[in-house]
mmCIF file of C-alpha atoms in Angstrom:
data_model
loop_
_atom_site.group_PDB
_atom_site.id
_atom_site.type_symbol
_atom_site.label_atom_id
_atom_site.label_comp_id
_atom_site.label_asym_id
_atom_site.label_seq_id
_atom_site.Cartn_x
_atom_site.Cartn_y
_atom_site.Cartn_z
ATOM 1 C CA UNK Y 1 -0.033 -0.188 0.039
ATOM 2 C CA UNK Y 2 1.169 3.406 -0.924
ATOM 3 C CA UNK Y 3 -0.191 6.751 0.679
ATOM 4 C CA UNK Y 4 0.902 10.331 0.311
ATOM 5 C CA UNK Y 5 -0.841 11.022 3.569
ATOM 6 C CA UNK Y 6 -1.399 8.884 6.380
ATOM 7 C CA UNK Y 7 -3.776 9.637 9.170
ATOM 8 C CA UNK Y 8 -3.690 7.632 12.492
ATOM 9 C CA UNK Y 9 -5.680 7.668 15.690
ATOM 10 C CA UNK Y 10 -5.381 6.229 19.143
ATOM 11 C CA UNK Y 11 -1.614 6.967 19.044
ATOM 12 C CA UNK Y 12 -1.351 7.803 22.698
ATOM 13 C CA UNK Y 13 1.915 10.035 22.340
ATOM 14 C CA UNK Y 14 3.301 10.379 25.918
ATOM 15 C CA UNK Y 15 5.679 13.295 25.060
ATOM 16 C CA UNK Y 16 7.554 15.248 22.494
ATOM 17 C CA UNK Y 17 10.591 12.812 22.513
ATOM 18 C CA UNK Y 18 8.310 9.866 21.200
ATOM 19 C CA UNK Y 19 7.047 12.307 18.606
ATOM 20 C CA UNK Y 20 10.365 12.595 16.998
ATOM 21 C CA UNK Y 21 11.063 8.914 17.468
ATOM 22 C CA UNK Y 22 8.001 7.880 15.441
ATOM 23 C CA UNK Y 23 8.618 10.726 12.875
ATOM 24 C CA UNK Y 24 12.141 9.056 12.223
ATOM 25 C CA UNK Y 25 10.536 5.706 12.042
ATOM 26 C CA UNK Y 26 8.313 6.592 9.174
ATOM 27 C CA UNK Y 27 11.011 8.199 7.063
ATOM 28 C CA UNK Y 28 8.462 10.662 5.990
ATOM 29 C CA UNK Y 29 8.872 14.335 4.708
ATOM 30 C CA UNK Y 30 6.737 15.398 7.800
ATOM 31 C CA UNK Y 31 4.985 14.326 10.658
ATOM 32 C CA UNK Y 32 2.589 16.076 13.125
ATOM 33 C CA UNK Y 33 1.121 14.642 16.359
ATOM 34 C CA UNK Y 34 -1.361 15.379 19.274
ATOM 35 C CA UNK Y 35 -1.671 13.159 22.219
ATOM 36 C CA UNK Y 36 -4.182 10.760 20.300
ATOM 37 C CA UNK Y 37 -3.929 11.689 16.527
ATOM 38 C CA UNK Y 38 -1.071 11.756 14.120
ATOM 39 C CA UNK Y 39 -0.638 12.745 10.408
ATOM 40 C CA UNK Y 40 2.366 11.357 8.354
ATOM 41 C CA UNK Y 41 3.248 12.824 5.051
ATOM 42 C CA UNK Y 42 5.035 10.945 2.513
ATOM 43 C CA UNK Y 43 5.163 13.506 -0.457
ATOM 44 C CA UNK Y 44 6.672 17.083 -0.473
ATOM 45 C CA UNK Y 45 3.341 18.577 0.200
ATOM 46 C CA UNK Y 46 3.497 21.255 2.932
ATOM 47 C CA UNK Y 47 1.638 20.401 5.996
ATOM 48 C CA UNK Y 48 0.813 23.094 8.472
ATOM 49 C CA UNK Y 49 -0.707 22.396 11.785
ATOM 50 C CA UNK Y 50 -3.338 24.717 12.762
ATOM 51 C CA UNK Y 51 -4.964 23.087 16.040
ATOM 52 C CA UNK Y 52 -4.333 20.471 18.678
ATOM 53 C CA UNK Y 53 -7.673 20.498 20.430
ATOM 54 C CA UNK Y 54 -9.955 18.603 22.717
ATOM 55 C CA UNK Y 55 -7.521 17.027 24.974
ATOM 56 C CA UNK Y 56 -5.307 15.822 21.994
ATOM 57 C CA UNK Y 57 -8.526 14.055 20.442
ATOM 58 C CA UNK Y 58 -8.393 16.509 17.395
ATOM 59 C CA UNK Y 59 -5.729 17.499 14.998
ATOM 60 C CA UNK Y 60 -6.279 20.231 12.328
ATOM 61 C CA UNK Y 61 -3.736 20.569 9.475
ATOM 62 C CA UNK Y 62 -3.674 22.422 6.260
ATOM 63 C CA UNK Y 63 -2.214 20.742 3.270
ATOM 64 C CA UNK Y 64 -0.782 22.845 0.312
ATOM 65 C CA UNK Y 65 1.330 21.882 -2.811
ATOM 66 C CA UNK Y 66 4.710 23.485 -2.862
ATOM 67 C CA UNK Y 67 4.033 24.317 -6.479
ATOM 68 C CA UNK Y 68 0.642 25.666 -5.825
ATOM 69 C CA UNK Y 69 -0.881 23.442 -8.272
ATOM 70 C CA UNK Y 70 -4.074 23.201 -6.091
ATOM 71 C CA UNK Y 71 -5.906 25.389 -3.529
ATOM 72 C CA UNK Y 72 -5.054 24.385 0.108
ATOM 73 C CA UNK Y 73 -7.268 21.980 1.873
ATOM 74 C CA UNK Y 74 -7.853 20.918 5.538
ATOM 75 C CA UNK Y 75 -7.758 17.794 7.190
ATOM 76 C CA UNK Y 76 -9.439 17.529 10.852
ATOM 77 C CA UNK Y 77 -8.272 14.169 12.164
ATOM 78 C CA UNK Y 78 -10.390 12.941 15.166
ATOM 79 C CA UNK Y 79 -10.310 10.348 17.819
ATOM 80 C CA UNK Y 80 -13.487 10.325 19.600
ATOM 81 C CA UNK Y 81 -13.613 8.886 23.371
ATOM 82 C CA UNK Y 82 -15.468 5.464 23.455
ATOM 83 C CA UNK Y 83 -17.497 6.219 26.745
ATOM 84 C CA UNK Y 84 -20.775 7.541 25.660
ATOM 85 C CA UNK Y 85 -20.776 10.804 28.055
ATOM 86 C CA UNK Y 86 -17.224 11.524 26.978
ATOM 87 C CA UNK Y 87 -18.106 11.121 23.185
ATOM 88 C CA UNK Y 88 -21.095 13.210 23.390
ATOM 89 C CA UNK Y 89 -19.134 15.849 25.035
ATOM 90 C CA UNK Y 90 -16.376 15.676 22.500
ATOM 91 C CA UNK Y 91 -18.777 16.154 19.585
ATOM 92 C CA UNK Y 92 -20.521 18.824 21.303
ATOM 93 C CA UNK Y 93 -17.524 20.790 21.918
ATOM 94 C CA UNK Y 94 -16.163 19.832 18.386
ATOM 95 C CA UNK Y 95 -19.459 21.281 16.731
ATOM 96 C CA UNK Y 96 -19.159 24.376 18.732
ATOM 97 C CA UNK Y 97 -15.726 24.881 17.290
ATOM 98 C CA UNK Y 98 -16.777 24.354 13.722
ATOM 99 C CA UNK Y 99 -19.763 26.785 14.048
ATOM 100 C CA UNK Y 100 -17.896 29.418 15.732
ATOM 101 C CA UNK Y 101 -18.125 32.997 13.987
ATOM 102 C CA UNK Y 102 -14.184 33.323 14.555
ATOM 103 C CA UNK Y 103 -13.579 30.208 12.567
ATOM 104 C CA UNK Y 104 -10.722 30.904 10.157
ATOM 105 C CA UNK Y 105 -10.259 28.060 7.889
ATOM 106 C CA UNK Y 106 -12.749 26.828 5.025
ATOM 107 C CA UNK Y 107 -15.036 24.153 6.089
ATOM 108 C CA UNK Y 108 -15.890 23.963 2.231
ATOM 109 C CA UNK Y 109 -12.452 22.493 1.609
ATOM 110 C CA UNK Y 110 -12.270 20.357 4.594
ATOM 111 C CA UNK Y 111 -11.929 16.589 5.509
ATOM 112 C CA UNK Y 112 -13.514 15.347 8.728
ATOM 113 C CA UNK Y 113 -12.211 11.837 9.296
ATOM 114 C CA UNK Y 114 -10.903 9.323 11.857
ATOM 115 C CA UNK Y 115 -12.264 7.043 14.470
ATOM 116 C CA UNK Y 116 -15.687 8.488 15.430
ATOM 117 C CA UNK Y 117 -16.411 5.743 17.717
ATOM 118 C CA UNK Y 118 -20.194 5.446 16.583
ATOM 119 C CA UNK Y 119 -21.677 3.868 13.492
ATOM 120 C CA UNK Y 120 -24.209 4.568 10.734
ATOM 121 C CA UNK Y 121 -24.979 0.797 10.429
ATOM 122 C CA UNK Y 122 -28.412 0.186 11.856
ATOM 123 C CA UNK Y 123 -27.264 -3.274 13.166
ATOM 124 C CA UNK Y 124 -24.361 -2.033 15.123
ATOM 125 C CA UNK Y 125 -24.613 -1.318 19.108
ATOM 126 C CA UNK Y 126 -23.131 2.210 18.266
ATOM 127 C CA UNK Y 127 -25.750 3.228 15.816
ATOM 128 C CA UNK Y 128 -25.704 7.029 15.739
ATOM 129 C CA UNK Y 129 -24.677 7.479 19.295
ATOM 130 C CA UNK Y 130 -23.739 11.176 19.059
ATOM 131 C CA UNK Y 131 -25.221 14.518 19.733
ATOM 132 C CA UNK Y 132 -28.410 15.040 17.175
ATOM 133 C CA UNK Y 133 -26.919 18.304 16.522
ATOM 134 C CA UNK Y 134 -23.565 17.240 15.357
ATOM 135 C CA UNK Y 135 -25.329 14.326 13.070
ATOM 136 C CA UNK Y 136 -27.473 16.992 11.737
ATOM 137 C CA UNK Y 137 -24.474 19.122 11.033
ATOM 138 C CA UNK Y 138 -22.396 16.577 9.036
ATOM 139 C CA UNK Y 139 -25.485 15.352 7.055
ATOM 140 C CA UNK Y 140 -26.302 18.849 5.980
ATOM 141 C CA UNK Y 141 -22.727 19.882 5.164
ATOM 142 C CA UNK Y 142 -20.566 16.881 4.386
ATOM 143 C CA UNK Y 143 -20.786 13.701 2.499
ATOM 144 C CA UNK Y 144 -19.828 10.316 4.002
ATOM 145 C CA UNK Y 145 -17.269 9.113 1.396
ATOM 146 C CA UNK Y 146 -16.992 5.636 3.077
ATOM 147 C CA UNK Y 147 -20.778 4.869 3.467
ATOM 148 C CA UNK Y 148 -20.615 2.758 0.177
ATOM 149 C CA UNK Y 149 -18.119 0.242 1.519
ATOM 150 C CA UNK Y 150 -20.836 -1.614 3.907
ATOM 151 C CA UNK Y 151 -18.032 -3.341 5.562
ATOM 152 C CA UNK Y 152 -16.893 -3.146 9.206
ATOM 153 C CA UNK Y 153 -13.995 -0.941 10.157
ATOM 154 C CA UNK Y 154 -13.447 -2.339 13.506
ATOM 155 C CA UNK Y 155 -12.981 -6.167 14.697
ATOM 156 C CA UNK Y 156 -12.378 -7.583 17.761
ATOM 157 C CA UNK Y 157 -13.308 -10.584 19.765
ATOM 158 C CA UNK Y 158 -16.441 -8.729 21.146
ATOM 159 C CA UNK Y 159 -17.775 -8.126 17.598
ATOM 160 C CA UNK Y 160 -17.341 -5.760 14.686
ATOM 161 C CA UNK Y 161 -18.501 -2.395 13.797
ATOM 162 C CA UNK Y 162 -18.109 0.467 11.144
ATOM 163 C CA UNK Y 163 -16.956 3.395 13.196
ATOM 164 C CA UNK Y 164 -14.369 5.034 11.339
ATOM 165 C CA UNK Y 165 -15.465 7.281 8.613
ATOM 166 C CA UNK Y 166 -14.262 10.003 5.996
ATOM 167 C CA UNK Y 167 -16.446 12.928 5.589
ATOM 168 C CA UNK Y 168 -15.825 15.390 2.694
ATOM 169 C CA UNK Y 169 -16.986 18.905 2.298
ATOM 170 C CA UNK Y 170 -18.588 20.146 -1.014
ATOM 171 C CA UNK Y 171 -15.721 21.538 -2.745
ATOM 172 C CA UNK Y 172 -13.561 18.411 -1.863
ATOM 173 C CA UNK Y 173 -16.026 15.667 -2.633
ATOM 174 C CA UNK Y 174 -15.862 15.821 -6.612
ATOM 175 C CA UNK Y 175 -12.236 15.269 -6.465
ATOM 176 C CA UNK Y 176 -12.363 12.154 -4.323
ATOM 177 C CA UNK Y 177 -12.592 8.693 -5.878
ATOM 178 C CA UNK Y 178 -12.147 4.953 -5.362
ATOM 179 C CA UNK Y 179 -12.867 4.926 -1.484
ATOM 180 C CA UNK Y 180 -11.211 1.645 -0.241
ATOM 181 C CA UNK Y 181 -10.844 -0.484 2.947
ATOM 182 C CA UNK Y 182 -8.203 -2.988 3.991
ATOM 183 C CA UNK Y 183 -7.769 -5.234 6.692
ATOM 184 C CA UNK Y 184 -4.420 -5.570 8.648
ATOM 185 C CA UNK Y 185 -3.139 -8.346 10.916
ATOM 186 C CA UNK Y 186 -5.254 -8.061 14.332
ATOM 187 C CA UNK Y 187 -1.701 -8.117 16.108
ATOM 188 C CA UNK Y 188 -1.042 -4.713 14.625
ATOM 189 C CA UNK Y 189 -4.466 -3.212 14.827
ATOM 190 C CA UNK Y 190 -8.142 -4.033 15.208
ATOM 191 C CA UNK Y 191 -9.122 -1.310 12.754
ATOM 192 C CA UNK Y 192 -9.128 -1.502 8.832
ATOM 193 C CA UNK Y 193 -7.353 1.086 6.958
ATOM 194 C CA UNK Y 194 -9.961 3.063 5.079
ATOM 195 C CA UNK Y 195 -8.621 5.296 2.116
ATOM 196 C CA UNK Y 196 -9.682 7.347 -0.751
ATOM 197 C CA UNK Y 197 -7.728 8.782 -3.733
ATOM 198 C CA UNK Y 198 -7.862 12.541 -4.292
ATOM 199 C CA UNK Y 199 -7.034 14.377 -7.460
ATOM 200 C CA UNK Y 200 -7.463 17.961 -8.392
ATOM 201 C CA UNK Y 201 -7.861 18.784 -12.168
ATOM 202 C CA UNK Y 202 -5.895 21.398 -13.855
ATOM 203 C CA UNK Y 203 -7.564 24.968 -12.647
ATOM 204 C CA UNK Y 204 -9.842 26.483 -15.471
ATOM 205 C CA UNK Y 205 -12.064 29.635 -15.063
ATOM 206 C CA UNK Y 206 -11.268 31.921 -12.193
ATOM 207 C CA UNK Y 207 -8.394 29.648 -11.144
ATOM 208 C CA UNK Y 208 -6.454 31.014 -8.064
ATOM 209 C CA UNK Y 209 -7.164 34.244 -6.958
ATOM 210 C CA UNK Y 210 -4.201 36.712 -6.886
ATOM 211 C CA UNK Y 211 -4.088 40.515 -5.883
ATOM 212 C CA UNK Y 212 -3.627 43.068 -8.587
ATOM 213 C CA UNK Y 213 0.166 44.363 -7.491
ATOM 214 C CA UNK Y 214 -0.948 47.764 -9.085
ATOM 215 C CA UNK Y 215 -3.258 48.423 -5.995
ATOM 216 C CA UNK Y 216 -0.165 49.176 -3.874
ATOM 217 C CA UNK Y 217 0.076 52.276 -5.776
ATOM 218 C CA UNK Y 218 -3.395 53.293 -5.074
ATOM 219 C CA UNK Y 219 -3.453 55.789 -1.963
ATOM 220 C CA UNK Y 220 -7.106 55.209 -1.429
ATOM 221 C CA UNK Y 221 -6.524 51.443 -1.285
ATOM 222 C CA UNK Y 222 -3.476 51.883 0.902
ATOM 223 C CA UNK Y 223 -5.748 53.831 3.286
ATOM 224 C CA UNK Y 224 -8.403 51.058 3.472
ATOM 225 C CA UNK Y 225 -5.796 48.253 3.910
ATOM 226 C CA UNK Y 226 -3.951 50.040 6.560
ATOM 227 C CA UNK Y 227 -7.236 50.696 8.618
ATOM 228 C CA UNK Y 228 -8.144 47.015 8.131
ATOM 229 C CA UNK Y 229 -4.846 45.792 9.383
ATOM 230 C CA UNK Y 230 -5.027 48.234 12.382
ATOM 231 C CA UNK Y 231 -8.338 46.944 13.185
ATOM 232 C CA UNK Y 232 -7.278 43.299 13.113
ATOM 233 C CA UNK Y 233 -4.411 44.046 15.185
ATOM 234 C CA UNK Y 234 -6.239 45.990 17.843
ATOM 235 C CA UNK Y 235 -9.569 43.766 18.175
ATOM 236 C CA UNK Y 236 -9.520 40.476 16.575
ATOM 237 C CA UNK Y 237 -6.191 38.637 16.873
ATOM 238 C CA UNK Y 238 -5.221 36.166 19.343
ATOM 239 C CA UNK Y 239 -1.635 35.772 20.189
ATOM 240 C CA UNK Y 240 -2.030 32.250 21.584
ATOM 241 C CA UNK Y 241 -2.353 30.845 18.096
ATOM 242 C CA UNK Y 242 -0.074 32.548 15.468
ATOM 243 C CA UNK Y 243 -1.295 30.197 12.562
ATOM 244 C CA UNK Y 244 -4.697 31.124 12.885
ATOM 245 C CA UNK Y 245 -3.835 34.953 13.303
ATOM 246 C CA UNK Y 246 -1.827 34.717 10.142
ATOM 247 C CA UNK Y 247 -4.706 32.798 8.027
ATOM 248 C CA UNK Y 248 -7.017 35.590 9.508
ATOM 249 C CA UNK Y 249 -4.869 38.283 8.196
ATOM 250 C CA UNK Y 250 -4.766 36.824 4.584
ATOM 251 C CA UNK Y 251 -8.556 36.298 4.505
ATOM 252 C CA UNK Y 252 -9.191 39.930 5.482
ATOM 253 C CA UNK Y 253 -6.724 41.331 3.170
ATOM 254 C CA UNK Y 254 -8.112 39.226 0.349
ATOM 255 C CA UNK Y 255 -11.602 40.509 1.066
ATOM 256 C CA UNK Y 256 -10.321 44.161 1.000
ATOM 257 C CA UNK Y 257 -8.601 43.537 -2.343
ATOM 258 C CA UNK Y 258 -11.576 42.234 -3.893
ATOM 259 C CA UNK Y 259 -13.945 44.600 -2.651
ATOM 260 C CA UNK Y 260 -11.766 47.753 -3.606
ATOM 261 C CA UNK Y 261 -11.042 46.045 -7.312
ATOM 262 C CA UNK Y 262 -14.806 45.556 -7.656
ATOM 263 C CA UNK Y 263 -15.633 49.236 -6.551
ATOM 264 C CA UNK Y 264 -12.843 50.524 -9.040
ATOM 265 C CA UNK Y 265 -14.251 48.451 -11.891
ATOM 266 C CA UNK Y 266 -17.742 49.802 -11.323
ATOM 267 C CA UNK Y 267 -16.536 53.286 -11.306
ATOM 268 C CA UNK Y 268 -14.919 52.739 -14.508
ATOM 269 C CA UNK Y 269 -17.909 51.187 -16.126
ATOM 270 C CA UNK Y 270 -20.001 54.084 -15.029
ATOM 271 C CA UNK Y 271 -17.482 56.545 -16.526
ATOM 272 C CA UNK Y 272 -17.587 54.706 -19.810
#
């Protein structure tokens, strides 16, 4: 089996020394770990960690290409607790995070995947054992890419169930194909490996957005941009997470550039 990105759960990393040891064992381009989640990248794609949350049960990263051949996308790797009470609390907390007005990454380009510890198969004892609000959120905003497999993803001497899932957002789903499942020796793991292939076609139409460098010579634009940056710095930044701060700055600058450019285009059209 060959993977560009391998996503792991229930890793139980005790400290940063073990993180480096595991990273060396994989011989990968990069590895990122929380207490219970891991992500190993075997390709030269750039992996940027954004959040280690929920007591180490969640790991959010950005995946971008060194040649900018595709727009960045996001992977939210989760390992939900097995006990019902803790699992319900976990998903309620995760839902609050994903629905927060201060969210600074694009849900529309996000994978949510991992060990959910509940099933969508009626015959499983863990069938839909998660908060209704969380289930509604996923069903309305994401697609369960692995629902077509119809095979158990977890096997033990106590039974089997389908508790591992890959959910894809609207902008990602059309680029995913060939979902698959493979079983490993039970001495290694009691979970199957579930996978999908991902291919972004060559960009057509609008493609990637780039700011017009001529804007920097427009004094009105510079005034608007300066005021926006001052506002972000004084009100909106959270110094505890520099990556989120930087993403927010980029998003706001892009909004300012686009709005100002549209305004200038409308003015030129009116004059003509």
